[in-house]
Structure formats: C-alpha cells, structure tokens
C-alpha cells in the first residue's frame, strides 16, 4: 500500500450545473495529468460538489482522475458561495492536496478566492499556462496581466495547496479513456438551509444561448466592416462553415451586435479550429482572446496590421472582396463533395 | 444606510507600454485612475444614500498618491475617505490585501453598523477578482459577485434582491444584509459630480491610517510577508509564429482565396468540404445541385 499522507494530490474542481460537467473541468484534468508526470509521487484527483451528481465521477475517471471526492447535499443543488466554499475547504483541510485547480468561470472565480482565504493559501488568477518548476518542484502558474501586455509566472512557495484558476479554452481537451475507473470517496457537508444567507429566487436565461467559447469555427469582424451590414456577410460565411460570428470590442460598444460575440480580454477567450479575422487590427486585448486558435486566417487591407504577426495565413485585401469570394469557393467545394 | 466601498487606484492600462528590452512596465507618464468598476460601486453607494439617507465611506489601500482617487470619490458624493498607506503594505497579494481591508472594515464596524459592502468586480491591473470574495469570507458576510442590478433593498428588514450575471443568464438572489457585492459597470451609471461636492472635495483631506495606527494590523499578515504568492518571472508574451502573407494586389482575388482554403485544409484544422454534411444536412440550397 502506498503511504496516503505522502501522496502529492493534484486536485481539479469539477464544475457542474444541473448535473452536467463544465468542459473546463476536463481541460484542467488534462493539465493535471501533464503536471503529475513532472511531479514524483503525485496523483490526479477530482472534487465534486452538488446534488444527484455522482454520475459525473465516472466521467472524471475517464478524463484522468484516479479518485473523486464527492459531497452530495440538497443545499448544493444550485451553486452558492457559502456551502460550496465550506465544503471544498473541509476537503482541503482533511486531505491536504498539493495543488488545487479551478476553472476561471464566474463560478470558479467566486469560489476560488473564498477557499484560498478560508485555508489561508495563495491563489493565482486566470492562468493560461501551468508547469512544474523543474528546480523547485512547485507549480509555476502563468497569467496575463496589465491587459495582456505582460505575462507573469507566479509561485506559491510555502503555503499549500498551491491554487490556481485557469481560463476555459486555453488548455486543450484531453481524449477520454473509455475504460478508466477510479475510487469514490464520499464526505458530508453538515450545513442546513438555515445556515445559508443567500437564496435563489429566480433565473433569467440568456437570450440566444450563443456559446462562442466552444465553437469550432469563428468568423470574426472588426471596425474594418465599416457598417453593421457587414455582420450579415460574416453570418453567411459562418453559416456555411458551421460556425458562429465573433467581433472585436468596438462593434459591441457601437451597439452593432451583443456582448456575447465579443472576443478578447474583456470578452470571451476562444480556441476554435479556424478563426477568420476580417477587418480586425489585432490589438493585444483582442489577441489574448483568440491567439490559441488552431488556424488563424487574417484579412486586412493594411499589410502592417499586427494581426498578421499571429496569423497562420494573411490575405492583404478588402474583406468586401475576399469574404464573398470565400463564400463562393467554399460553396463550390461543398457542392463538389455532395455530388461525389 | 451606511455603505462602505473599497476602491483601488490603477494605472490606465490603455496607456501601458512595455520596455521591450527588459520586459518590464513603463509606468512613467501613465495616468493613474480609479479602477473603472469601482467608480460604479461608489456611484451606487451615493444613489442609495440619496434614497435612504445615511452615509458612504470609501477605503483604499495604496501609496500616498492614492489620496487623489479618494478626493474624486468625495466629488462623486462620498462622505468619508480613508487611505490605508504604509511601505509595509507594499507587494501585497490578494490574501494580504483582503486581510488589510477586512481588518479596517472591522475597525469601522466598531464605530457603528454597516449595511452594505461594495467592491468592483476586478481591478484592471491585477485583474484577479479575488479581493472582494476574500474580504467577504474574512468578514463572514454573504457574497454576491458579478452583481448586475439591485432589484430591491430594504435596510430596515435587512434584505436585498440582487441580479448576478453568469455565463448562462442572470441569477436572482435574495440575501441577508449586510452583504458584500462585487459589481459590474451596469450596476449604476456614473453621473456628473454636482457643484457642492466639487467645492467640498477641493478642501477635503482623507484620513490616513498606517500599519499600526489607529488599527494595529498583524505585521505577519500584511505586505510581502503576508503574501503566499510571489511573481517569479514577468515577460512580454512571445508572439505566435507568423505564417505567410499573400496579397490580392499581387496574386489576384481568386488565387488568394484558393490558397487560403488550401492552407486551411492542409493544416487539418477543419475539413471545409465535409462541414456541409455535418452541419447542414437539410439545407435546401445545397439540395438543388445534387
Ligand atoms: C482594458 C481594455 C480592454 C479591451 N478589451 C477588448 C476585447 O475584449 N476585445 C477587443 O477586441 N478589443 C478590446 N479592447 C480594444 C482594443 O484595444 C482595440 O481597440 C480593438 O480590438 C480594435 O478593434 P478593431 O481591430 O476592430 O479596430 P481597429 O483597430 O480600428 O482595426 C480595424 C482594422 O480594419 C482594417 N480594415 C479597414 N477596412 C478594411 C476592409 N475593407 N477590409 C479589410 N480590412 C479593413 C484596418 O486596416 C484595421 O487594421 C480593449 C481595450 C482596453 C483598453
Ligand atoms: C503582475 C501581477 C500579477 C499578480 N497576480 C496575482 C495573483 O495571481 N494572485 C494574487 O493573489 N495576487 C496577484 N497579484 C497581486 C494583486 O494584484 C494585488 O494583491 C492587488 O493588491 C489586489 O489584487 P487585484 O488588483 O487583482 O484586485 P481585484 O481582486 O481584481 O480587485 C477587485 C476589487 O477589490 C477592491 N480592491 C482591490 N485592491 C484594493 C485596494 N488596494 N484597496 C481597496 N480596494 C481594493 C476594489 O473594489 C476592486 O475593484 C499580482 C500582481 C501583479 C503586479
């Protein structure tokens, strides 16, 4: 038997809503698995809180957890800061993980700092890169600061766990192993509804339900569109490619399209397979939101536009010529395969 | 109704430049502003005072220069401002920052009851969004982060109904007061400061608290000593490897687009031709040609 207290536990908080796991949890599981290869004696484990959520543990094993700590309680049915942070902190105090990773979602950013404060440890915010420092054997968590102008690698030398929140979609989603299993450890919360000062009294679902973070193809436009009509052109191409429309911030500020479409530091971080940036100059605040896309096709009239520095391929040209031609040629390709 | 607002003075990150040789921030000539979210928090507190009576207290931890930011809050309508400043507070991470702010608030609680604590969602320089939740946890008051709108607030019954924005929509939450909110900009539009406030602000001197007086802060929990996180390395982001650039003016439109699509196909990122099968199986237009 392994010595339980000597195991260096790398924990991933498994975010779930209504019994469905948020994909960032598995992105983190992939990161934790990579970290554990660099950290001798370590093991990847999941932390799952909620009500009627035990089935998610099975998924966690497939994404790399060897063990899942589960607290199921009616007061955890919908997320609230107090019961979640009390529950997670209790687990931390009992099992003393070495590292604890949480998604930098609205839920994770609300929860992470409360846990870190309760257990009095350090928390690195909104990381985009995680590594084990080869000399110190501790977590080196890198995050963009000052509006993406500066990257800072942050260490937590003496306090445990070393905590970090990580933005969704900056780390790749690992392939699940369909046969993997693990060990479930159940713990209790010991809080009653009367102990909790915040109550859910309503919910207004977001209109449209657009989720550009998880789109495979994004056709994005910027100020180079010149008028709100240009968005129709983006929509047409996006429709052909099974994608969605993204934009730079000035278009949202001008009221041409809703905030849900904004990519960048104050918008969404995206990681599509194909990102088409048309009439977008490529300001750093935009780039931090899309630079991890697999293929970036930039279309801009200005050959010196900074977007070309990160483009996989750049076309110097007018988007009002290039996009209609893209639409033509893509249509031709698709019709070609349909006929064959 | 007594509201305490925490504000931070930040460099205007729109103007931040990086020294390309050293990878460090050029702070000279970068204007200091009130963190944009915090402006809205102060504004909300002032609106609540207008409606319910009471007062607005603003606190900040920062260098002596942060007094400027507090004076702007008096222009906005704050009654009392406290600058918590001492070299010993320097290089605090969010754990140490939340300790200082929570301890200062506890000292204010001894003077009289407080109904509401307002923080910005996040500071535009540090960008962590961790200070508000940290302070709420330390004070053991309910936390509502990403607060978008106050539907109702009743200082007598000590309850409020607050809208919280999440990825999926808006949660409507009822909370006991006092509570701590971290606010989005939509919480209250910033209005032009009225003249009497400007006159008062011109003569106003914020209270200054040090690390020992009037509150004896635990010296092990402040500044660099009280901060578990340290910045190991700071650098400018490495640019992604740039690919080819082709010009419509040289190759012509059709050829440029053809090459672009070939490149996308060859990269294996997406199979453009097959997308139609997966995503548009019932599209009428495609059917015409088959
Ligand atoms: C704190 C902060 C946060 C921010 N957050 C974000 C954010 O989240 N997301 C974001 O996008 N921005 C953000 N910004 C704004 C950012 O700094 C830039 O101002 C913005 O990204 C620029 O948008 P743009 O590229 O569309 O416009 P511009 O910079 O004006 O670029 C327009 C481009 O279109 C090209 N063009 C013009 N006509 C054509 C044509 N016919 N065909 C092809 N090309 C053409 C031009 O050559 C130019 O390169 C933020 C700024 C700050 C200060
Ligand atoms: C490059 C860099 C990276 C950093 N990364 C981290 C990190 O990952 N983890 C970490 O713990 N610390 C980090 N810090 C330290 C952190 O910036 C400071 O602790 C800072 O004092 C508070 O954090 P913030 O600016 O992120 O505030 P946020 O938590 O984003 O601020 C939210 C709100 O809290 C209030 N507030 C914040 N600071 C003050 C203040 N001084 N006085 C009054 N009210 C305030 C305001 O209402 C503000 O709107 C970093 C610092 C630098 C320079």
XYZ file of C-alpha atoms and ligand atoms in Angstrom:
736
model
C 0.000 0.000 0.000
C 1.143 3.486 -0.730
C 1.576 5.871 2.152
C -1.563 8.002 1.890
C -0.025 11.051 3.526
C 2.961 11.058 1.166
C 0.831 11.249 -1.979
C 1.029 14.616 -3.664
C -2.563 15.176 -4.642
C -3.254 17.327 -7.676
C -6.876 18.348 -7.394
C -9.273 19.537 -10.030
C -12.545 21.148 -9.059
C -15.243 19.568 -11.230
C -17.647 22.358 -12.036
C -21.162 21.191 -12.797
C -24.511 22.758 -13.330
C -27.744 20.750 -13.303
C -25.807 17.528 -13.332
C -23.659 18.384 -16.356
C -19.936 18.964 -16.038
C -18.440 22.153 -17.445
C -15.852 21.289 -20.078
C -13.179 23.373 -18.346
C -13.095 20.667 -15.654
C -11.766 18.170 -18.198
C -9.372 20.688 -19.694
C -7.961 21.023 -16.174
C -7.898 17.249 -15.743
C -5.684 17.118 -18.835
C -3.402 19.791 -17.384
C -3.269 17.997 -14.028
C -2.300 14.756 -15.783
C 0.586 16.548 -17.521
C 1.708 18.147 -14.255
C 1.621 14.828 -12.438
C 4.193 13.418 -14.875
C 6.611 16.134 -13.728
C 5.867 15.723 -10.046
C 7.055 12.500 -8.495
C 4.614 10.709 -6.191
C 1.650 12.705 -7.398
C -1.840 11.618 -8.328
C -4.709 13.376 -10.109
C -7.992 13.622 -8.209
C -11.330 15.358 -8.694
C -13.507 17.294 -6.270
C -17.216 17.159 -6.984
C -19.917 19.045 -5.100
C -23.626 19.104 -5.891
C -26.846 17.148 -5.534
C -27.525 13.995 -7.582
C -24.223 14.350 -9.403
C -22.416 11.081 -8.602
C -22.598 10.019 -12.272
C -20.122 12.784 -13.131
C -17.426 10.940 -11.162
C -17.437 8.226 -13.861
C -16.664 10.870 -16.439
C -13.873 12.251 -14.241
C -12.124 8.867 -14.157
C -12.203 8.738 -17.940
C -10.528 12.135 -18.102
C -7.743 11.063 -15.758
C -8.860 11.240 -12.119
C -7.864 8.230 -10.046
C -10.119 9.305 -7.240
C -13.091 11.625 -6.791
C -14.139 13.267 -3.529
C -17.881 13.762 -3.575
C -20.128 15.849 -1.368
C -23.793 15.469 -2.241
C -26.292 17.560 -0.330
C -29.585 19.278 -1.187
C -28.129 22.679 -0.240
C -25.581 22.208 -3.035
C -28.204 21.801 -5.744
C -27.529 25.271 -7.143
C -24.202 26.996 -6.692
C -23.875 29.379 -3.791
C -20.626 30.662 -2.354
C -21.023 29.633 1.263
C -21.884 25.925 1.120
C -19.520 25.288 -1.804
C -16.569 27.067 -0.226
C -17.208 25.492 3.172
C -17.449 22.038 1.605
C -14.359 22.347 -0.577
C -12.319 23.881 2.254
C -13.253 20.988 4.513
C -11.917 18.550 1.937
C -8.710 20.579 1.585
C -8.151 20.570 5.318
C -8.720 16.842 5.574
C -6.813 15.560 2.530
C -4.170 18.295 2.166
C -3.727 18.472 -1.600
C -0.504 19.821 -3.048
C -2.178 21.636 -5.958
C -5.808 22.677 -6.486
C -7.008 23.843 -9.918
C -10.329 25.548 -10.591
C -11.858 26.892 -13.825
C -11.823 30.687 -14.080
C -15.541 30.818 -14.815
C -17.913 33.102 -12.909
C -18.464 30.190 -10.543
C -14.774 29.373 -10.166
C -13.712 32.965 -9.669
C -16.372 33.362 -6.980
C -15.385 30.118 -5.270
C -11.576 30.040 -5.621
C -10.755 33.090 -3.572
C -13.153 32.047 -0.821
C -11.476 28.658 -0.489
C -7.976 30.183 -0.594
C -8.969 32.677 2.083
C -10.515 30.027 4.327
C -7.469 27.777 4.146
C -5.056 30.765 4.036
C -3.120 29.990 0.914
C -2.132 31.658 -2.345
C -4.299 31.685 -5.454
C -3.073 32.604 -8.927
C -5.840 34.034 -11.052
C -6.898 33.373 -14.640
C -3.856 31.368 -15.699
C -3.129 30.481 -19.293
C -0.199 28.130 -18.685
C 0.695 25.664 -15.943
C 4.003 23.911 -15.383
C 6.093 22.364 -12.639
C 9.221 24.397 -11.963
C 11.977 21.881 -12.689
C 14.203 23.007 -9.797
C 11.741 23.907 -7.093
C 9.229 21.158 -7.991
C 6.362 23.552 -7.389
C 3.594 24.907 -9.573
C 4.604 27.707 -11.939
C 1.338 29.342 -12.960
C 1.493 31.919 -15.735
C -1.116 34.597 -16.270
C -1.585 37.648 -18.458
C -1.696 40.968 -16.584
C -1.970 44.633 -17.460
C -4.423 43.982 -20.198
C -2.397 41.181 -21.728
C 0.695 43.368 -22.068
C 2.723 41.406 -19.549
C 2.867 37.708 -18.637
C 3.676 36.891 -15.015
C 4.702 33.477 -13.702
C 3.534 33.145 -10.133
C 4.804 30.769 -7.458
C 3.433 29.810 -4.078
C 6.469 28.546 -2.209
C 5.437 27.751 1.337
C 1.650 27.558 1.545
C -0.434 24.561 0.479
C -2.349 23.845 -1.582
C -0.939 25.851 -4.455
C -4.117 27.126 -6.030
C -4.821 28.485 -9.497
C -7.849 29.351 -11.584
C -7.483 28.690 -15.308
C -9.458 30.290 -18.109
C -11.720 27.967 -20.105
C -10.488 27.097 -23.595
C -6.830 27.992 -23.156
C -5.832 24.390 -22.447
C -6.656 21.526 -24.806
C -9.355 18.996 -24.015
C -7.785 15.551 -23.476
C -9.095 12.377 -25.078
C -11.132 10.394 -22.539
C -10.165 6.779 -21.808
C -13.471 4.899 -22.023
C -12.468 2.064 -19.710
C -10.824 4.029 -16.894
C -12.276 3.757 -13.415
C -11.411 5.169 -10.026
C -12.257 5.379 -6.366
C -15.141 7.415 -4.956
C -14.769 8.998 -1.513
C -17.938 10.466 -0.051
C -17.852 13.206 2.552
C -20.625 15.184 4.216
C -21.252 18.905 4.413
C -23.096 19.353 7.717
C -24.803 22.610 6.803
C -28.545 23.134 6.738
C -30.518 25.510 4.538
C -30.987 27.790 7.551
C -27.229 28.345 7.721
C -27.139 29.818 4.224
C -27.889 33.556 3.918
C -28.373 33.648 0.121
C -31.399 32.131 -1.641
C -32.086 31.605 -5.329
C -35.398 33.287 -6.093
C -35.320 33.375 -9.899
C -33.338 32.866 -13.070
C -33.441 34.762 -16.347
C -31.850 32.623 -19.072
C -29.617 34.385 -21.542
C -31.270 35.050 -24.870
C -29.944 33.265 -27.906
C -27.922 30.808 -25.921
C -24.872 31.534 -28.067
C -21.712 29.961 -26.736
C -18.833 31.158 -28.865
C -16.246 29.770 -26.440
C -16.904 26.283 -27.701
C -17.392 26.943 -31.413
C -15.100 25.117 -33.862
C -15.220 27.887 -36.434
C -15.452 31.608 -35.715
C -15.796 34.213 -38.424
C -14.863 37.456 -36.723
C -15.097 41.019 -37.893
C -13.802 44.327 -36.599
C -14.038 48.008 -37.271
C -12.934 47.315 -40.841
C -16.521 46.193 -41.543
C -17.366 49.873 -41.661
C -21.083 49.354 -41.106
C -23.402 46.993 -39.223
C -24.438 45.468 -42.555
C -21.041 43.770 -42.744
C -22.135 41.441 -39.969
C -24.585 39.779 -42.393
C -21.651 38.838 -44.581
C -19.862 37.283 -41.607
C -23.033 35.393 -40.722
C -23.310 33.996 -44.218
C -19.769 32.637 -44.201
C -20.135 31.386 -40.624
C -23.330 29.600 -41.625
C -21.549 27.795 -44.452
C -18.751 26.698 -42.157
C -20.997 25.605 -39.300
C -19.508 28.391 -37.199
C -20.506 31.499 -35.321
C -19.771 35.204 -35.568
C -17.207 36.880 -33.312
C -16.295 40.545 -33.131
C -13.789 42.983 -31.697
C -14.916 45.260 -28.920
C -15.641 48.473 -30.862
C -18.536 46.706 -32.632
C -20.119 45.811 -29.322
C -19.503 49.321 -27.994
C -21.202 50.717 -31.093
C -24.225 48.509 -30.449
C -23.937 46.590 -33.731
C -24.052 43.212 -32.016
C -24.430 41.843 -28.493
C -21.617 41.418 -25.995
C -21.919 37.615 -26.224
C -19.990 37.852 -29.529
C -17.022 39.831 -28.212
C -13.644 38.124 -28.276
C -10.778 39.359 -26.149
C -9.610 40.392 -22.764
C -12.956 41.805 -21.674
C -14.903 39.364 -23.844
C -14.597 35.632 -24.446
C -11.483 33.521 -24.751
C -11.934 31.227 -27.723
C -9.970 28.347 -29.145
C -11.666 27.371 -32.382
C -10.112 25.191 -35.036
C -10.480 28.043 -37.506
C -10.584 31.751 -36.652
C -11.152 34.136 -39.521
C -10.301 37.724 -38.517
C -11.605 40.232 -41.062
C -11.006 43.939 -40.601
C -9.520 43.392 -37.167
C -6.205 45.134 -36.500
C -5.101 42.661 -33.829
C -4.745 44.788 -30.692
C -3.246 42.879 -27.778
C -6.600 42.941 -25.959
C -8.175 41.137 -28.897
C -5.291 38.713 -29.403
C -5.325 37.398 -25.830
C -8.799 36.089 -26.542
C -8.032 34.201 -29.758
C -4.293 33.599 -30.146
C -4.680 29.927 -29.225
C -6.901 29.190 -32.207
C -5.574 26.306 -34.316
C -5.643 28.172 -37.633
C -5.939 31.943 -37.909
C -6.832 33.432 -41.284
C -6.473 37.222 -41.262
C -7.935 39.536 -43.877
C -6.870 43.152 -43.716
C -6.182 45.975 -46.155
C -3.186 47.130 -44.121
C -0.126 44.876 -44.660
C 1.319 46.168 -41.366
C -1.706 45.274 -39.229
C -0.464 43.427 -36.113
C -2.980 40.622 -36.686
C -0.662 39.342 -39.431
C 2.018 38.658 -36.793
C -0.071 35.848 -35.376
C -1.951 34.752 -38.479
C -1.355 31.278 -39.900
C -2.115 32.888 -43.239
C -2.708 36.532 -44.007
C -4.514 37.986 -47.005
C -3.829 41.634 -47.725
C -7.062 42.714 -49.323
C -10.514 44.195 -48.908
C -12.770 41.994 -46.814
C -15.710 43.010 -49.005
C -13.968 41.274 -51.912
C -12.314 38.420 -50.023
C -15.259 37.194 -47.969
C -17.705 36.947 -50.892
C -15.046 35.014 -52.801
C -14.512 32.755 -49.781
C -18.249 32.132 -49.731
C -18.191 31.246 -53.467
C -15.266 28.877 -53.247
C -16.433 27.179 -50.041
C -19.846 26.637 -51.636
C -18.160 25.127 -54.679
C -16.090 22.781 -52.506
C -19.105 21.673 -50.522
C -21.228 21.098 -53.613
C -18.344 19.158 -55.135
C -18.313 16.678 -52.266
C -22.066 16.413 -52.213
C -22.158 15.334 -55.818
C -19.453 12.729 -55.488
C -27.955 53.235 5.421
C -24.171 53.008 5.741
C -22.272 51.670 2.727
C -18.540 51.020 2.680
C -16.890 50.994 -0.750
C -13.380 49.681 -1.430
C -11.615 51.322 -4.358
C -8.224 50.856 -5.982
C -6.151 53.374 -7.878
C -4.805 51.714 -11.022
C -2.654 52.680 -13.993
C -4.783 53.352 -17.042
C -3.968 50.116 -18.875
C -4.996 51.636 -22.206
C -1.746 53.584 -21.970
C 0.516 50.903 -20.594
C 3.680 50.302 -22.588
C 6.324 47.651 -22.129
C 10.050 48.167 -22.274
C 10.943 45.636 -24.982
C 14.493 45.161 -23.675
C 13.682 44.443 -20.049
C 10.135 43.166 -20.412
C 9.031 45.486 -17.634
C 6.251 48.013 -17.455
C 6.924 51.637 -18.268
C 4.961 53.417 -15.557
C 6.274 56.928 -16.174
C 3.680 59.117 -17.736
C 0.930 56.512 -17.303
C -2.028 58.286 -15.732
C -3.496 56.831 -12.533
C -7.258 56.436 -12.460
C -9.901 54.968 -10.184
C -10.480 51.368 -11.210
C -13.442 51.713 -13.626
C -15.657 49.158 -11.847
C -15.093 50.935 -8.532
C -16.464 54.198 -9.928
C -19.761 52.421 -10.445
C -19.625 50.980 -6.935
C -19.192 54.472 -5.460
C -21.998 55.737 -7.653
C -24.348 53.012 -6.396
C -23.492 53.852 -2.787
C -24.239 57.547 -3.415
C -27.579 56.691 -5.075
C -28.529 54.521 -2.080
C -27.643 57.351 0.297
C -29.840 59.745 -1.698
C -32.698 57.296 -1.458
C -32.416 56.009 2.099
C -30.257 58.626 3.835
C -27.128 57.538 5.675
C -23.539 57.785 4.557
C -20.849 56.494 2.242
C -17.384 55.577 3.464
C -14.627 54.817 0.948
C -11.447 52.949 1.802
C -8.355 52.207 -0.214
C -5.005 50.623 0.462
C -2.290 52.143 -1.657
C 0.559 54.626 -1.952
C 0.113 58.239 -0.704
C -0.753 59.248 -4.272
C -3.992 57.234 -3.979
C -5.375 60.160 -1.944
C -6.199 61.723 -5.340
C -8.547 58.870 -6.106
C -10.307 59.315 -2.767
C -10.833 63.007 -3.419
C -12.533 62.085 -6.688
C -14.856 59.879 -4.648
C -15.775 62.887 -2.497
C -16.605 64.699 -5.730
C -18.887 61.791 -6.558
C -20.587 62.113 -3.176
C -18.639 60.051 -0.625
C -18.751 61.371 2.940
C -15.642 59.913 4.484
C -12.479 58.527 2.896
C -9.699 56.511 4.445
C -6.286 55.983 2.886
C -4.513 52.965 4.333
C -0.903 53.548 3.475
C 2.432 52.317 4.711
C 5.521 50.949 2.985
C 4.907 47.755 4.958
C 1.763 47.085 2.924
C 3.688 47.046 -0.354
C 3.783 43.992 -2.647
C 0.652 42.502 -1.073
C -1.076 39.696 -2.913
C -4.824 39.261 -2.695
C -4.668 37.294 0.582
C -2.746 40.122 2.287
C -4.899 42.796 0.619
C -8.116 41.145 1.774
C -6.687 40.866 5.301
C -5.964 44.611 5.480
C -9.319 45.653 4.038
C -11.267 43.231 6.242
C -9.403 44.334 9.361
C -10.009 48.005 8.505
C -13.705 47.270 7.991
C -13.855 45.531 11.374
C -12.495 48.716 12.918
C -15.245 50.687 11.173
C -17.860 48.192 12.383
C -16.838 49.047 15.960
C -17.864 52.666 15.298
C -21.340 51.744 14.090
C -23.329 49.317 11.949
C -22.622 48.889 8.228
C -25.345 47.699 5.847
C -23.532 47.015 2.601
C -20.011 46.492 1.262
C -19.307 47.303 -2.368
C -16.265 46.228 -4.379
C -15.510 46.341 -8.082
C -15.684 43.024 -9.902
C -11.976 43.260 -10.631
C -9.122 45.729 -10.850
C -7.907 46.367 -14.398
C -4.236 45.996 -13.428
C -4.101 42.972 -11.117
C -7.267 41.597 -12.752
C -7.732 38.786 -10.257
C -11.301 39.471 -8.996
C -10.143 37.836 -5.772
C -10.155 40.683 -3.260
C -13.941 41.038 -2.865
C -14.595 37.316 -2.278
C -11.612 37.232 0.099
C -12.954 40.103 2.203
C -16.485 38.632 2.296
C -15.063 35.335 3.517
C -12.991 37.024 6.212
C -15.927 39.148 7.416
C -18.240 36.148 7.194
C -20.861 38.120 5.263
C -22.805 36.821 2.248
C -21.043 37.350 -1.087
C -22.715 38.175 -4.379
C -20.140 38.565 -7.135
C -20.860 39.764 -10.696
C -23.717 41.911 -9.342
C -25.556 43.477 -12.254
C -28.594 45.102 -10.700
C -30.237 45.619 -7.319
C -33.880 44.745 -7.715
C -34.820 45.806 -4.204
C -33.131 46.667 -0.969
C -34.680 47.111 2.442
C -32.250 48.347 5.080
C -34.945 48.030 7.790
C -35.795 44.398 7.079
C -32.103 43.856 6.241
C -32.667 42.051 2.935
C -31.840 42.757 -0.697
C -32.646 41.075 -4.011
C -29.714 41.217 -6.394
C -29.218 40.085 -10.011
C -25.986 38.214 -10.635
C -24.678 37.685 -14.153
C -23.329 34.267 -15.106
C -22.471 32.608 -18.412
C -25.933 31.088 -18.623
C -28.052 34.042 -17.666
C -28.998 36.070 -14.639
C -29.474 34.598 -11.188
C -31.917 36.435 -8.964
C -30.655 36.097 -5.404
C -32.130 37.178 -2.110
C -29.561 37.947 0.539
C -29.444 38.959 4.137
C -27.791 42.310 4.868
C -25.078 43.261 5.455
C -23.746 41.606 2.323
C -20.757 42.186 0.077
C -21.278 42.745 -3.648
C -18.646 42.849 -6.362
C -20.212 44.944 -9.070
C -20.333 45.154 -12.847
C -20.465 48.539 -14.536
C -24.202 48.195 -15.230
C -24.959 48.450 -11.502
C -25.220 52.268 -11.671
C -24.424 54.798 -14.417
C -21.826 57.371 -13.388
C -23.274 60.862 -13.242
C -21.613 64.224 -13.385
C -20.492 65.450 -9.963
C -22.686 68.279 -8.630
C -21.013 71.589 -7.776
C -21.367 71.424 -3.956
C -19.467 68.115 -3.988
C -16.680 69.681 -6.026
C -16.376 72.505 -3.535
C -16.283 70.090 -0.609
C -13.745 67.858 -2.357
C -11.430 70.787 -3.041
C -10.832 71.162 0.686
C -11.186 67.523 1.707
C -8.265 65.680 3.257
C -8.667 61.874 3.507
C -7.956 60.201 6.835
C -4.652 58.387 6.755
C -4.187 55.061 8.519
C -0.787 53.394 8.881
C 0.028 49.766 9.581
C -0.028 50.464 13.333
C -2.311 53.436 13.905
C -5.263 53.561 14.570
C -5.541 49.839 13.739
C -2.700 47.585 14.839
C -2.522 45.312 11.775
C -0.880 41.923 12.279
C 2.524 42.555 10.709
C 2.816 38.906 9.660
C -0.298 39.144 7.518
C 0.497 42.298 5.540
C 2.667 43.198 2.578
C 5.167 40.771 1.205
C 5.321 38.796 4.471
C 1.617 38.105 4.415
C 1.580 37.121 0.743
C 1.864 33.443 -0.174
C 2.199 34.189 -3.897
C 5.277 35.748 -5.460
C 5.900 36.833 -9.025
C 8.683 34.536 -10.196
C 9.130 35.961 -13.670
C 7.477 38.620 -15.789
C 7.877 38.857 -19.541
C 6.143 40.119 -22.649
C 4.107 37.442 -24.396
C 6.002 35.588 -27.124
C 4.423 36.301 -30.479
C 2.896 33.333 -32.226
C 4.827 32.230 -35.293
C 3.520 34.228 -38.218
C 2.603 32.400 -41.405
C 2.721 33.608 -44.995
C 1.155 36.835 -46.111
C -0.334 36.954 -49.592
C -1.672 39.999 -51.422
C -4.766 40.294 -53.532
C -2.966 43.030 -55.465
C -0.243 40.562 -56.498
C -1.955 37.186 -56.819
C -5.471 38.240 -57.618
C -8.577 37.600 -55.594
C -9.420 34.076 -56.709
C -5.897 32.782 -56.282
C -5.544 34.298 -52.784
C -8.777 32.740 -51.588
C -7.890 29.413 -53.217
C -4.563 29.333 -51.401
C -6.182 30.308 -48.136
C -8.638 27.438 -48.346
C -5.888 25.004 -49.377
C -3.870 26.107 -46.347
C -6.795 25.601 -44.021
C -7.471 22.146 -45.481
C -3.791 21.156 -45.349
C -3.467 22.212 -41.707
C -6.088 19.600 -40.836
C -7.790 22.073 -38.518
C -11.149 21.681 -40.208
C -12.335 19.819 -43.242
C -14.173 22.576 -45.074
C -15.725 20.333 -47.669
C -17.277 17.951 -45.173
C -18.731 20.602 -42.900
C -21.788 20.702 -45.110
C -22.594 17.082 -44.260
C -22.267 17.524 -40.549
C -23.902 20.868 -40.074
C -26.325 21.471 -42.909
C -27.896 18.118 -43.734
C -31.305 19.585 -44.504
C -30.224 22.775 -46.220
C -32.470 23.366 -49.205
C -29.934 25.323 -51.238
C -27.382 22.540 -51.194
C -30.011 20.031 -52.308
C -30.793 21.796 -55.579
C -27.498 20.793 -57.050
C -27.369 17.143 -56.147
C -8.970 47.474 -20.986
C -9.276 47.195 -22.422
C -9.939 46.031 -22.744
C -10.218 45.733 -24.089
N -10.855 44.563 -24.380
C -11.032 44.235 -25.669
C -11.631 42.989 -26.015
O -12.040 42.187 -25.173
N -11.764 42.682 -27.318
C -11.361 43.545 -28.331
O -11.494 43.193 -29.498
N -10.831 44.729 -28.018
C -10.670 45.105 -26.722
N -10.149 46.308 -26.443
C -9.967 47.283 -27.553
C -8.676 47.082 -28.304
O -7.647 47.802 -27.666
C -8.813 47.611 -29.740
O -9.183 48.960 -29.704
C -9.820 46.849 -30.577
O -9.585 45.461 -30.506
C -9.718 47.294 -32.021
O -10.749 46.730 -32.796
P -10.593 46.536 -34.341
O -9.410 45.726 -34.632
O -11.907 46.054 -34.823
O -10.473 48.038 -34.866
P -9.235 48.802 -35.474
O -8.070 48.727 -34.589
O -9.739 50.136 -35.858
O -8.885 47.981 -36.772
C -9.652 47.948 -37.927
C -8.845 47.206 -38.974
O -9.622 47.000 -40.138
C -8.796 47.161 -41.291
N -9.699 47.461 -42.403
C -10.369 48.604 -42.660
N -11.149 48.460 -43.750
C -10.971 47.199 -44.197
C -11.514 46.460 -45.300
N -12.422 46.974 -46.119
N -11.098 45.196 -45.462
C -10.184 44.631 -44.617
N -9.655 45.299 -43.569
C -10.051 46.565 -43.357
C -7.846 48.248 -40.900
O -6.663 48.176 -41.659
C -7.592 47.947 -39.429
O -6.484 47.100 -39.251
C -9.864 46.634 -25.128
C -9.202 47.809 -24.779
C -8.911 48.087 -23.457
C -8.213 49.343 -23.136
C 1.767 41.079 -12.457
C 0.969 40.805 -11.215
C 0.260 39.612 -11.084
C -0.436 39.319 -9.908
N -1.080 38.136 -9.797
C -1.671 37.815 -8.618
C -2.289 36.562 -8.418
O -2.372 35.744 -9.348
N -2.803 36.258 -7.212
C -2.769 37.144 -6.184
O -3.234 36.811 -5.088
N -2.231 38.369 -6.321
C -1.684 38.723 -7.518
N -1.127 39.957 -7.671
C -1.230 40.928 -6.593
C -2.551 41.724 -6.684
O -2.582 42.452 -7.885
C -2.650 42.628 -5.525
O -2.856 41.893 -4.372
C -3.696 43.706 -5.555
O -3.495 44.477 -4.360
C -5.137 43.250 -5.496
O -5.485 42.440 -6.491
P -6.233 42.917 -7.807
O -5.601 44.142 -8.303
O -6.263 41.749 -8.666
O -7.687 43.280 -7.286
P -9.096 42.598 -7.639
O -9.377 41.476 -6.739
O -9.231 42.363 -9.092
O -9.999 43.839 -7.220
C -11.393 43.725 -7.007
C -11.872 44.865 -6.186
O -11.281 44.821 -4.886
C -11.087 46.136 -4.399
N -9.664 46.337 -4.190
C -8.628 45.701 -4.766
N -7.466 46.191 -4.309
C -7.771 47.139 -3.418
C -7.010 48.038 -2.596
N -5.688 48.009 -2.615
N -7.668 48.912 -1.806
C -9.024 48.936 -1.778
N -9.783 48.128 -2.522
C -9.173 47.246 -3.329
C -11.647 47.069 -5.458
O -13.008 47.299 -5.160
C -11.519 46.237 -6.713
O -12.418 46.623 -7.720
C -0.439 40.253 -8.854
C 0.220 41.469 -9.009
C 0.928 41.740 -10.175
C 1.654 43.034 -10.292
